[in-house]
Amino acid sequence: MSDSFWIRPIAGGIFILIISVCYSNDFADLCSFCCIIQGKIEDLNCTWRSAQRTASLQSLTNPKDPPRHFTLQPGQKWLLLPRENLTYSHRYHLRVSGGDKEEALIFTYSHDGENVFIRPPALNSSVSEDMTVEVFWENPADSPHPLLVELRYRILGDSSWTLANESDLEVNAYSLDDPEPYTKYEFQIRYLPDEQQKNRGSLWSESYVLTTPEDVPTGTLDVWRSLEKWPLLLIMWKPLSPQSARGEILNYHVVFSGTESKITEALCCSMIMPAQTTHVCVSARNSKGLGNGTCLTPLCSGISLFGGRAWGDASGRINVWWEEPLSPRLPLSYLVEWREDGNKQLNWTRSQTANQTLILPDVFTTGVLYHISVFALKDDECVANLSTETYSLEGVPSASPNFFIHVLTSTEAVISWDEIPVQHRRGNLKHYSIYVNSTDRYQHHKVYSGNETLSGLSPGTVYTVWMTATTTAGEGPPSTGKTFQTTAKRSWKPSEKEVQ
């Protein structure tokens, strides 16, 4: 049953008393106002959930005793009542207040007193190399018999707890069956109320964390390669998950062959070797030994292509779809790799199916071109591949084209330009815009090829030209304007010879 009530003033100096009553096996988690007796020193530590300003303690056993008043610090949610200020087995009324509301608790000061929690036991453990984990605790020195406890545990970071079976709890000890290697386990313990509910038991203890011993790594590494550093071969692998590493990985054992076979050790998670290397296998090592080796798929060469495409969506993700290649060697698995344009560092993921959309597991940058390849794999061979490129989200171009002006006649000029570098396009270019301005006219031309002829110009006229580039995200900045002048139109005049 809960143990607190609220006093709220209303108009006319009248107070409303609100009592909160709750029955629950998980009583400690529902405590909003609690007092805990502090073991041998027997001070009483009282806590509540919301910050208050003042507190007062009044004896109900001896109501003529003057109340004790306490000023709380800003944000304070606790009050330590020293043993010398309390009388054993006496009932007390503790009030805390702040602003227009007051919270109160009535308790009897003793280890089995009304509304008083005892302090939970302290946990300790022993962990052996054979993965035997035992957690143990001690009962209060003044307890004539072992107190009933409840123990719970979980892997550190998990959201839910596992409650230890009552039948598995020995006297002051608990053995954890089949723990995971090299895993942090979190334990909490509390005393349960006795059968007559004379005492409240205890709150859950603070967490006690232990780490189980290491074991040999299990699982396989995800190994891939890149030829971007030609004539060298870059071998890469992804670290094992903590569940597969089963300890701190010290290094990686690499076996490879080309003109000769070699064995070496490498740190995480790449290694450069000659491009002629034909066989590479990598395994992880911790203090307990060497895990399983994973061998690299050979380079794809002289293989067939198959259809597919990649595109960005409104959320900035990259989607990839490909068809199943025509191959008698089924079933196939697939590897998708991607990298930023101009960046040799790549990432990759694997899939078991074709004809489905795969969302690449990465965070992509707006306005950056990504090169994507899909490889169809069968056992230790590369069967087929495709390559494409796309943007996750297009951006507005960050530069304008560098253009040139060639005057042809008094009424015509040609505008030509260099393509904007890829890193400045920030998307697929829809078109270029040529803006032409003079004293008598203003023209705007949307163009798509590398040059444009301006016709119908006025002879002997000065024109200013500037250009922009446009993607689906919008028009980029204008270039610096350039000026040219058409030649004046000459009237025909016969020579003296012609006149004669």
Short mmCIF file of C-alpha atoms in Angstrom, two decimals:
data_model
loop_
_atom_site.label_atom_id
_atom_site.label_comp_id
_atom_site.label_asym_id
_atom_site.label_seq_id
_atom_site.Cartn_x
_atom_site.Cartn_y
_atom_site.Cartn_z
CA MET A 1 0.00 0.00 0.00
CA SER A 2 1.30 3.50 -0.79
CA ASP A 3 2.24 5.75 2.08
CA SER A 4 1.83 9.40 1.07
CA PHE A 5 -0.88 12.04 0.91
CA TRP A 6 -1.17 15.59 -0.39
CA ILE A 7 -2.58 18.69 1.34
CA ARG A 8 -3.75 21.39 -1.08
CA PRO A 9 -5.19 24.73 0.16
CA ILE A 10 -8.33 26.17 -1.40
CA ALA A 11 -10.24 29.39 -0.81
CA GLY A 12 -11.26 30.43 2.69
CA GLY A 13 -8.35 28.74 4.46
CA ILE A 14 -9.80 25.26 3.82
CA PHE A 15 -7.46 22.38 2.95
CA ILE A 16 -8.26 19.30 0.90
CA LEU A 17 -6.56 16.07 2.00
CA ILE A 18 -5.79 13.76 -0.94
CA ILE A 19 -4.72 10.25 0.03
CA SER A 20 -2.99 8.02 -2.52
CA VAL A 21 -3.51 4.30 -1.93
CA CYS A 22 -2.00 1.66 -4.22
CA TYR A 23 -1.52 -2.07 -3.87
CA SER A 24 1.29 -3.58 -5.94
CA ASN A 25 3.89 -6.31 -5.73
CA ASP A 26 6.30 -3.81 -7.27
CA PHE A 27 5.89 -1.47 -4.32
CA ALA A 28 9.38 0.02 -4.45
CA ASP A 29 9.02 1.30 -8.02
CA LEU A 30 5.85 3.19 -7.04
CA CYS A 31 7.31 4.99 -4.03
CA SER A 32 7.03 8.77 -4.40
CA PHE A 33 7.89 9.62 -0.78
CA CYS A 34 10.15 7.15 1.05
CA CYS A 35 12.31 6.90 4.15
CA ILE A 36 15.15 4.39 4.33
CA ILE A 37 16.92 3.41 7.54
CA GLN A 38 20.68 3.45 7.00
CA GLY A 39 21.98 0.15 8.38
CA LYS A 40 24.11 0.23 11.53
CA ILE A 41 24.29 4.02 11.84
CA GLU A 42 20.46 4.07 11.75
CA ASP A 43 20.12 7.56 10.27
CA LEU A 44 16.93 7.96 8.24
CA ASN A 45 17.21 9.15 4.65
CA CYS A 46 13.91 10.43 3.24
CA THR A 47 13.45 11.22 -0.45
CA TRP A 48 10.67 12.55 -2.68
CA ARG A 49 10.25 13.23 -6.39
CA SER A 50 9.67 16.98 -6.76
CA ALA A 51 11.89 19.72 -5.35
CA GLN A 52 10.57 21.41 -2.18
CA ARG A 53 11.64 24.41 -0.10
CA THR A 54 11.04 23.51 3.55
CA ALA A 55 10.53 20.44 5.74
CA SER A 56 9.25 19.84 9.27
CA LEU A 57 9.29 16.79 11.56
CA GLN A 58 6.72 16.38 14.35
CA SER A 59 6.57 13.54 16.89
CA LEU A 60 3.11 11.97 17.05
CA THR A 61 4.06 9.83 20.04
CA ASN A 62 5.00 12.96 22.01
CA PRO A 63 2.97 15.71 20.32
CA LYS A 64 4.13 18.25 22.93
CA ASP A 65 7.68 18.03 21.59
CA PRO A 66 8.38 21.07 19.42
CA PRO A 67 8.61 20.30 15.68
CA ARG A 68 11.96 20.47 13.92
CA HIS A 69 12.15 22.71 10.86
CA PHE A 70 14.55 22.40 7.94
CA THR A 71 15.38 24.76 5.07
CA LEU A 72 16.06 22.90 1.83
CA GLN A 73 18.49 23.94 -0.87
CA PRO A 74 17.12 24.74 -4.37
CA GLY A 75 16.35 21.49 -6.16
CA GLN A 76 16.81 19.37 -3.01
CA LYS A 77 14.70 16.18 -2.97
CA TRP A 78 16.03 14.50 0.16
CA LEU A 79 16.46 14.99 3.89
CA LEU A 80 18.80 13.08 6.21
CA LEU A 81 17.41 12.72 9.74
CA PRO A 82 20.25 11.85 12.17
CA ARG A 83 19.74 9.00 14.63
CA GLU A 84 20.08 11.35 17.62
CA ASN A 85 17.01 13.31 16.49
CA LEU A 86 14.80 10.20 16.47
CA THR A 87 13.44 7.90 19.16
CA TYR A 88 13.12 4.21 18.40
CA SER A 89 9.52 2.98 17.89
CA HIS A 90 8.11 6.52 17.93
CA ARG A 91 5.71 7.68 15.23
CA TYR A 92 6.51 10.84 13.29
CA HIS A 93 4.83 13.17 10.83
CA LEU A 94 7.22 14.48 8.13
CA ARG A 95 6.05 17.32 5.90
CA VAL A 96 7.77 18.91 2.91
CA SER A 97 6.33 21.92 1.15
CA GLY A 98 7.04 24.33 -1.66
CA GLY A 99 4.72 26.94 -3.04
CA ASP A 100 1.04 26.05 -2.72
CA LYS A 101 1.30 22.31 -2.08
CA GLU A 102 2.52 20.08 0.69
CA GLU A 103 3.49 16.41 0.78
CA ALA A 104 3.46 14.39 4.00
CA LEU A 105 4.48 11.00 5.35
CA ILE A 106 3.68 9.29 8.67
CA PHE A 107 6.23 6.66 9.75
CA THR A 108 7.36 4.67 12.77
CA TYR A 109 11.10 4.83 13.36
CA SER A 110 12.41 1.22 13.53
CA HIS A 111 13.72 -1.47 11.20
CA ASP A 112 10.23 -2.98 10.96
CA GLY A 113 8.42 0.32 11.41
CA GLU A 114 5.44 1.64 9.55
CA ASN A 115 6.36 3.13 6.17
CA VAL A 116 10.11 2.68 6.66
CA PHE A 117 12.26 0.83 4.17
CA ILE A 118 15.41 -0.93 5.25
CA ARG A 119 18.56 -0.57 3.26
CA PRO A 120 18.96 -3.19 0.47
CA PRO A 121 21.86 -5.63 0.74
CA ALA A 122 25.16 -4.93 -1.02
CA LEU A 123 26.00 -7.29 -3.87
CA ASN A 124 29.31 -8.92 -4.66
CA SER A 125 30.34 -11.66 -7.07
CA SER A 126 32.85 -14.26 -8.10
CA VAL A 127 33.50 -15.11 -11.74
CA SER A 128 35.65 -18.10 -12.73
CA GLU A 129 37.37 -18.84 -16.03
CA ASP A 130 34.96 -21.73 -16.70
CA MET A 131 32.16 -19.13 -16.97
CA THR A 132 30.68 -19.82 -13.52
CA VAL A 133 29.12 -16.62 -12.19
CA GLU A 134 27.91 -16.39 -8.59
CA VAL A 135 26.34 -13.31 -7.02
CA PHE A 136 26.14 -13.14 -3.24
CA TRP A 137 25.09 -10.78 -0.45
CA GLU A 138 24.90 -10.57 3.33
CA ASN A 139 21.94 -10.14 5.69
CA PRO A 140 21.86 -7.31 8.23
CA ALA A 141 23.97 -8.13 11.28
CA ASP A 142 21.02 -7.62 13.62
CA SER A 143 18.73 -9.97 11.68
CA PRO A 144 18.19 -13.31 13.50
CA HIS A 145 17.38 -15.14 10.26
CA PRO A 146 17.90 -14.63 6.51
CA LEU A 147 15.51 -12.12 5.00
CA LEU A 148 13.54 -12.87 1.87
CA VAL A 149 14.99 -11.19 -1.20
CA GLU A 150 14.11 -10.61 -4.84
CA LEU A 151 16.90 -10.51 -7.45
CA ARG A 152 16.74 -9.32 -11.03
CA TYR A 153 19.32 -9.03 -13.80
CA ARG A 154 19.79 -8.10 -17.44
CA ILE A 155 22.49 -7.55 -20.00
CA LEU A 156 23.69 -4.00 -19.50
CA GLY A 157 21.79 -1.72 -21.86
CA ASP A 158 18.73 -3.97 -22.28
CA SER A 159 15.37 -2.41 -21.44
CA SER A 160 13.75 -5.37 -19.65
CA TRP A 161 14.80 -7.30 -16.54
CA THR A 162 14.79 -11.04 -15.82
CA LEU A 163 13.55 -11.95 -12.35
CA ALA A 164 15.51 -14.78 -10.77
CA ASN A 165 13.35 -17.79 -9.86
CA GLU A 166 12.71 -18.02 -6.15
CA SER A 167 13.73 -21.69 -6.20
CA ASP A 168 17.16 -20.74 -7.62
CA LEU A 169 17.94 -18.33 -4.79
CA GLU A 170 20.22 -20.02 -2.29
CA VAL A 171 20.97 -18.61 1.16
CA ASN A 172 22.63 -15.29 0.31
CA ALA A 173 23.75 -16.47 -3.16
CA TYR A 174 22.60 -16.91 -6.76
CA SER A 175 24.32 -18.69 -9.66
CA LEU A 176 23.76 -17.35 -13.19
CA ASP A 177 23.25 -20.22 -15.63
CA ASP A 178 24.87 -20.16 -19.10
CA PRO A 179 25.98 -16.52 -19.21
CA GLU A 180 27.12 -15.04 -22.50
CA PRO A 181 30.92 -14.67 -22.80
CA TYR A 182 32.49 -11.24 -22.33
CA THR A 183 29.16 -9.62 -21.49
CA LYS A 184 28.31 -7.00 -18.89
CA TYR A 185 25.46 -8.13 -16.62
CA GLU A 186 23.59 -5.75 -14.36
CA PHE A 187 22.09 -7.01 -11.06
CA GLN A 188 19.73 -5.42 -8.53
CA ILE A 189 18.39 -6.86 -5.28
CA ARG A 190 15.83 -5.88 -2.66
CA TYR A 191 14.38 -7.22 0.57
CA LEU A 192 10.76 -8.29 0.45
CA PRO A 193 8.22 -7.38 3.16
CA ASP A 194 7.76 -10.11 5.75
CA GLU A 195 4.59 -12.22 5.73
CA GLN A 196 2.82 -10.03 8.28
CA GLN A 197 3.76 -6.84 6.38
CA LYS A 198 5.37 -5.48 9.53
CA ASN A 199 8.07 -3.85 7.47
CA ARG A 200 8.27 -2.46 3.98
CA GLY A 201 11.30 -4.45 2.89
CA SER A 202 13.67 -2.33 0.80
CA LEU A 203 13.88 -0.47 -2.46
CA TRP A 204 15.90 -1.96 -5.29
CA SER A 205 19.61 -1.66 -4.69
CA GLU A 206 21.91 0.33 -6.90
CA SER A 207 23.02 -1.64 -9.95
CA TYR A 208 25.92 -4.05 -9.57
CA VAL A 209 27.70 -4.73 -12.89
CA LEU A 210 30.06 -7.60 -13.66
CA THR A 211 31.76 -8.78 -16.85
CA THR A 212 31.95 -12.47 -17.78
CA PRO A 213 35.23 -13.97 -19.09
CA GLU A 214 36.24 -13.97 -22.76
CA ASP A 215 35.84 -16.89 -25.13
CA VAL A 216 37.12 -17.68 -28.64
CA PRO A 217 35.50 -15.44 -31.30
CA THR A 218 32.62 -16.96 -33.21
CA GLY A 219 30.78 -15.99 -36.37
CA THR A 220 32.38 -14.78 -39.60
CA LEU A 221 33.88 -11.49 -40.69
CA ASP A 222 32.38 -9.46 -43.53
CA VAL A 223 35.37 -9.10 -45.87
CA TRP A 224 35.48 -7.04 -49.11
CA ARG A 225 38.02 -5.36 -51.36
CA SER A 226 38.62 -2.27 -53.49
CA LEU A 227 40.85 -1.56 -56.49
CA GLU A 228 40.61 2.22 -56.13
CA LYS A 229 44.24 2.27 -55.00
CA TRP A 230 45.48 0.44 -58.13
CA PRO A 231 48.00 -1.16 -58.58
CA LEU A 232 47.39 -2.10 -54.94
CA LEU A 233 44.48 -4.13 -53.58
CA LEU A 234 42.73 -2.74 -50.49
CA ILE A 235 41.27 -5.49 -48.29
CA MET A 236 38.61 -4.33 -45.80
CA TRP A 237 36.51 -6.04 -43.15
CA LYS A 238 33.88 -5.00 -40.65
CA PRO A 239 34.45 -5.58 -36.91
CA LEU A 240 32.62 -8.48 -35.32
CA SER A 241 29.59 -7.68 -33.19
CA PRO A 242 30.22 -7.86 -29.43
CA GLN A 243 28.24 -11.12 -29.31
CA SER A 244 30.56 -12.66 -31.92
CA ALA A 245 33.82 -11.06 -30.74
CA ARG A 246 33.31 -12.57 -27.24
CA GLY A 247 36.23 -10.51 -25.96
CA GLU A 248 38.56 -7.68 -26.86
CA ILE A 249 39.90 -8.26 -30.36
CA LEU A 250 43.69 -7.96 -30.22
CA ASN A 251 44.43 -8.25 -33.96
CA TYR A 252 43.43 -10.02 -37.17
CA HIS A 253 45.15 -13.04 -38.69
CA VAL A 254 45.50 -12.59 -42.49
CA VAL A 255 46.51 -15.38 -44.87
CA PHE A 256 47.01 -14.43 -48.52
CA SER A 257 48.73 -15.74 -51.62
CA GLY A 258 49.86 -14.42 -54.97
CA THR A 259 53.35 -15.14 -56.16
CA GLU A 260 53.83 -16.74 -52.73
CA SER A 261 51.77 -17.51 -49.64
CA LYS A 262 52.09 -15.26 -46.60
CA ILE A 263 50.67 -14.98 -43.10
CA THR A 264 50.58 -11.68 -41.24
CA GLU A 265 48.80 -9.86 -38.43
CA ALA A 266 46.82 -6.63 -38.98
CA LEU A 267 44.87 -4.14 -36.89
CA CYS A 268 41.27 -3.24 -37.62
CA CYS A 269 40.06 -3.10 -40.29
CA SER A 270 41.95 -2.92 -43.57
CA MET A 271 45.17 -3.98 -45.26
CA ILE A 272 46.90 -3.10 -48.55
CA MET A 273 48.46 -5.86 -50.63
CA PRO A 274 49.54 -6.41 -54.27
CA ALA A 275 46.76 -6.38 -56.84
CA GLN A 276 47.92 -9.81 -58.05
CA THR A 277 46.85 -11.35 -54.73
CA THR A 278 44.51 -14.25 -55.52
CA HIS A 279 43.51 -15.67 -52.16
CA VAL A 280 42.81 -13.79 -48.89
CA CYS A 281 41.35 -15.12 -45.62
CA VAL A 282 40.92 -13.06 -42.42
CA SER A 283 40.10 -14.19 -38.86
CA ALA A 284 39.82 -12.33 -35.54
CA ARG A 285 41.95 -13.08 -32.48
CA ASN A 286 41.30 -12.35 -28.79
CA SER A 287 43.04 -13.57 -25.63
CA LYS A 288 41.33 -16.96 -25.93
CA GLY A 289 42.38 -17.74 -29.48
CA LEU A 290 41.64 -17.41 -33.17
CA GLY A 291 38.13 -17.33 -34.62
CA ASN A 292 36.84 -18.73 -37.88
CA GLY A 293 38.44 -17.44 -41.06
CA THR A 294 36.48 -15.66 -43.80
CA CYS A 295 37.85 -15.76 -47.35
CA LEU A 296 37.49 -12.94 -49.86
CA THR A 297 35.52 -13.31 -53.07
CA PRO A 298 37.90 -12.98 -56.07
CA LEU A 299 37.78 -9.90 -58.27
CA CYS A 300 34.95 -9.73 -60.79
CA SER A 301 36.35 -9.88 -64.31
CA GLY A 302 34.96 -11.05 -67.63
CA ILE A 303 31.48 -11.43 -66.18
CA SER A 304 28.00 -10.57 -67.39
CA LEU A 305 25.99 -7.48 -66.50
CA PHE A 306 22.43 -7.30 -65.23
CA GLY A 307 19.82 -4.56 -64.90
CA GLY A 308 19.18 -2.31 -61.96
CA ARG A 309 18.93 1.29 -60.83
CA ALA A 310 19.44 3.54 -57.82
CA TRP A 311 17.59 6.67 -56.72
CA GLY A 312 17.27 9.04 -53.79
CA ASP A 313 13.99 9.60 -51.96
CA ALA A 314 12.46 12.56 -50.13
CA SER A 315 14.03 11.40 -46.85
CA GLY A 316 17.57 11.56 -48.24
CA ARG A 317 17.96 7.78 -48.42
CA ILE A 318 19.38 5.89 -51.38
CA ASN A 319 17.31 3.04 -52.79
CA VAL A 320 18.75 0.31 -55.00
CA TRP A 321 16.83 -2.22 -57.10
CA TRP A 322 18.25 -4.92 -59.35
CA GLU A 323 16.93 -7.86 -61.31
CA GLU A 324 18.12 -11.40 -60.88
CA PRO A 325 20.85 -12.09 -63.46
CA LEU A 326 20.48 -14.93 -65.92
CA SER A 327 22.73 -17.53 -64.35
CA PRO A 328 22.48 -21.29 -64.00
CA ARG A 329 24.27 -21.00 -60.64
CA LEU A 330 21.50 -20.31 -58.17
CA PRO A 331 20.85 -19.32 -55.46
CA LEU A 332 22.86 -16.13 -55.51
CA SER A 333 23.68 -13.60 -52.83
CA TYR A 334 24.38 -9.94 -53.49
CA LEU A 335 26.78 -7.30 -52.26
CA VAL A 336 26.08 -3.59 -52.74
CA GLU A 337 28.93 -1.11 -52.34
CA TRP A 338 28.86 2.68 -52.50
CA ARG A 339 31.20 5.64 -52.17
CA GLU A 340 31.12 9.40 -52.57
CA ASP A 341 32.42 10.86 -55.80
CA GLY A 342 36.04 11.83 -55.31
CA ASN A 343 36.33 9.74 -52.14
CA LYS A 344 38.01 6.33 -52.32
CA GLN A 345 36.58 5.16 -49.01
CA LEU A 346 33.64 2.83 -49.61
CA ASN A 347 30.98 1.07 -47.59
CA TRP A 348 29.00 -2.05 -48.38
CA THR A 349 26.11 -4.23 -47.32
CA ARG A 350 24.77 -7.65 -48.30
CA SER A 351 21.40 -8.99 -49.41
CA GLN A 352 20.00 -12.41 -50.25
CA THR A 353 17.26 -11.39 -52.70
CA ALA A 354 16.84 -9.65 -56.06
CA ASN A 355 13.82 -7.83 -57.54
CA GLN A 356 13.31 -5.97 -54.27
CA THR A 357 14.22 -2.44 -53.21
CA LEU A 358 17.12 -2.21 -50.78
CA ILE A 359 17.57 0.95 -48.70
CA LEU A 360 21.28 1.46 -48.11
CA PRO A 361 22.12 1.62 -44.37
CA ASP A 362 24.03 4.88 -44.27
CA VAL A 363 23.62 8.63 -43.77
CA PHE A 364 24.11 10.45 -47.06
CA THR A 365 25.03 14.05 -47.83
CA THR A 366 22.73 16.26 -49.90
CA GLY A 367 24.17 17.33 -53.24
CA VAL A 368 26.89 14.64 -53.30
CA LEU A 369 27.09 12.10 -56.13
CA TYR A 370 27.38 8.47 -55.01
CA HIS A 371 28.80 5.66 -57.14
CA ILE A 372 27.02 2.35 -56.54
CA SER A 373 27.85 -1.18 -57.65
CA VAL A 374 25.94 -4.42 -57.17
CA PHE A 375 27.75 -7.78 -57.31
CA ALA A 376 26.01 -11.13 -57.72
CA LEU A 377 27.94 -13.77 -55.78
CA LYS A 378 27.82 -17.56 -55.75
CA ASP A 379 29.91 -19.32 -53.12
CA ASP A 380 33.41 -17.94 -53.67
CA GLU A 381 32.85 -16.48 -57.17
CA CYS A 382 31.56 -13.23 -58.62
CA VAL A 383 28.91 -14.07 -61.23
CA ALA A 384 27.70 -10.66 -62.46
CA ASN A 385 27.74 -6.98 -61.58
CA LEU A 386 26.19 -3.60 -62.38
CA SER A 387 27.29 -0.01 -61.73
CA THR A 388 25.24 3.16 -61.46
CA GLU A 389 25.26 6.52 -59.69
CA THR A 390 22.75 8.79 -58.01
CA TYR A 391 22.19 11.53 -55.45
CA SER A 392 20.42 10.95 -52.14
CA LEU A 393 18.91 14.45 -52.39
CA GLU A 394 19.75 17.00 -55.03
CA GLY A 395 20.92 20.46 -54.11
CA VAL A 396 21.18 23.77 -55.94
CA PRO A 397 24.41 24.04 -57.99
CA SER A 398 27.17 25.80 -56.10
CA ALA A 399 28.88 27.21 -59.20
CA SER A 400 28.05 28.53 -62.65
CA PRO A 401 29.58 27.45 -65.97
CA ASN A 402 32.64 29.12 -67.41
CA PHE A 403 31.52 30.35 -70.83
CA PHE A 404 33.02 31.92 -73.96
CA ILE A 405 31.62 34.33 -76.57
CA HIS A 406 32.38 34.16 -80.30
CA VAL A 407 30.94 36.98 -82.44
CA LEU A 408 30.06 35.65 -85.90
CA THR A 409 28.35 38.50 -87.70
CA SER A 410 26.70 41.78 -86.91
CA THR A 411 23.58 39.86 -85.83
CA GLU A 412 24.91 36.53 -84.50
CA ALA A 413 27.18 35.24 -81.71
CA VAL A 414 27.89 31.78 -80.33
CA ILE A 415 28.00 31.05 -76.59
CA SER A 416 29.96 27.92 -75.56
CA TRP A 417 30.85 26.72 -72.05
CA ASP A 418 32.69 24.15 -69.99
CA GLU A 419 30.76 21.62 -67.97
CA ILE A 420 30.48 22.40 -64.25
CA PRO A 421 32.71 20.03 -62.21
CA VAL A 422 30.77 17.18 -60.59
CA GLN A 423 31.42 18.40 -57.05
CA HIS A 424 29.72 21.72 -57.88
CA ARG A 425 26.69 20.36 -59.73
CA ARG A 426 25.05 18.96 -56.56
CA GLY A 427 22.44 17.17 -58.67
CA ASN A 428 21.51 16.11 -62.18
CA LEU A 429 21.55 19.22 -64.37
CA LYS A 430 18.19 19.90 -66.02
CA HIS A 431 19.40 22.77 -68.17
CA TYR A 432 21.60 25.84 -68.42
CA SER A 433 20.24 29.37 -68.68
CA ILE A 434 21.79 32.13 -70.80
CA TYR A 435 20.73 35.66 -69.94
CA VAL A 436 21.37 38.37 -72.58
CA ASN A 437 20.86 42.03 -71.78
CA SER A 438 21.28 45.15 -73.90
CA THR A 439 19.90 48.67 -73.98
CA ASP A 440 16.98 47.62 -76.15
CA ARG A 441 16.17 44.05 -75.12
CA TYR A 442 16.45 41.28 -72.48
CA GLN A 443 16.58 37.58 -73.46
CA HIS A 444 16.53 34.31 -71.52
CA HIS A 445 17.52 31.07 -73.24
CA LYS A 446 17.20 27.57 -71.72
CA VAL A 447 19.82 25.37 -73.33
CA TYR A 448 20.92 21.77 -72.99
CA SER A 449 23.95 21.25 -75.25
CA GLY A 450 27.44 22.69 -75.00
CA ASN A 451 26.84 25.77 -77.19
CA GLU A 452 24.07 28.13 -78.24
CA THR A 453 23.81 30.54 -81.19
CA LEU A 454 22.29 33.91 -80.42
CA SER A 455 20.49 35.22 -83.53
CA GLY A 456 18.63 38.40 -84.33
CA LEU A 457 21.11 40.65 -82.55
CA SER A 458 21.31 44.33 -83.38
CA PRO A 459 24.43 45.47 -85.26
CA GLY A 460 26.86 47.65 -83.36
CA THR A 461 25.20 46.92 -80.02
CA VAL A 462 26.77 46.14 -76.63
CA TYR A 463 25.43 43.04 -74.92
CA THR A 464 26.01 41.62 -71.40
CA VAL A 465 25.76 37.87 -70.93
CA TRP A 466 25.70 35.68 -67.82
CA MET A 467 24.82 32.00 -67.21
CA THR A 468 23.38 29.72 -64.51
CA ALA A 469 22.82 25.98 -64.09
CA THR A 470 19.66 24.35 -62.72
CA THR A 471 18.88 21.01 -60.98
CA THR A 472 15.54 19.76 -59.64
CA ALA A 473 16.40 21.63 -56.42
CA GLY A 474 16.61 24.99 -58.16
CA GLU A 475 18.77 27.46 -60.03
CA GLY A 476 22.38 28.04 -59.04
CA PRO A 477 24.26 31.33 -58.69
CA PRO A 478 24.83 33.51 -61.77
CA SER A 479 28.23 33.72 -63.36
CA THR A 480 30.15 36.95 -63.71
CA GLY A 481 28.72 38.90 -66.63
CA LYS A 482 30.72 39.20 -69.85
CA THR A 483 30.29 41.96 -72.42
CA PHE A 484 30.59 41.86 -76.19
CA GLN A 485 29.67 44.14 -79.08
CA THR A 486 28.34 43.15 -82.46
CA THR A 487 29.97 44.68 -85.53
CA ALA A 488 28.30 47.62 -87.22
CA LYS A 489 26.43 46.89 -90.45
CA ARG A 490 28.32 48.43 -93.38
CA SER A 491 26.38 49.91 -96.32
CA TRP A 492 27.66 48.94 -99.84
CA LYS A 493 29.54 51.64 -101.78
CA PRO A 494 30.91 51.01 -105.39
CA SER A 495 34.61 51.64 -106.12
CA GLU A 496 35.82 54.12 -108.73
CA LYS A 497 36.57 51.30 -111.11
CA GLU A 498 33.09 49.93 -110.72
CA VAL A 499 31.61 53.35 -111.22
CA GLN A 500 33.61 53.80 -114.46
#
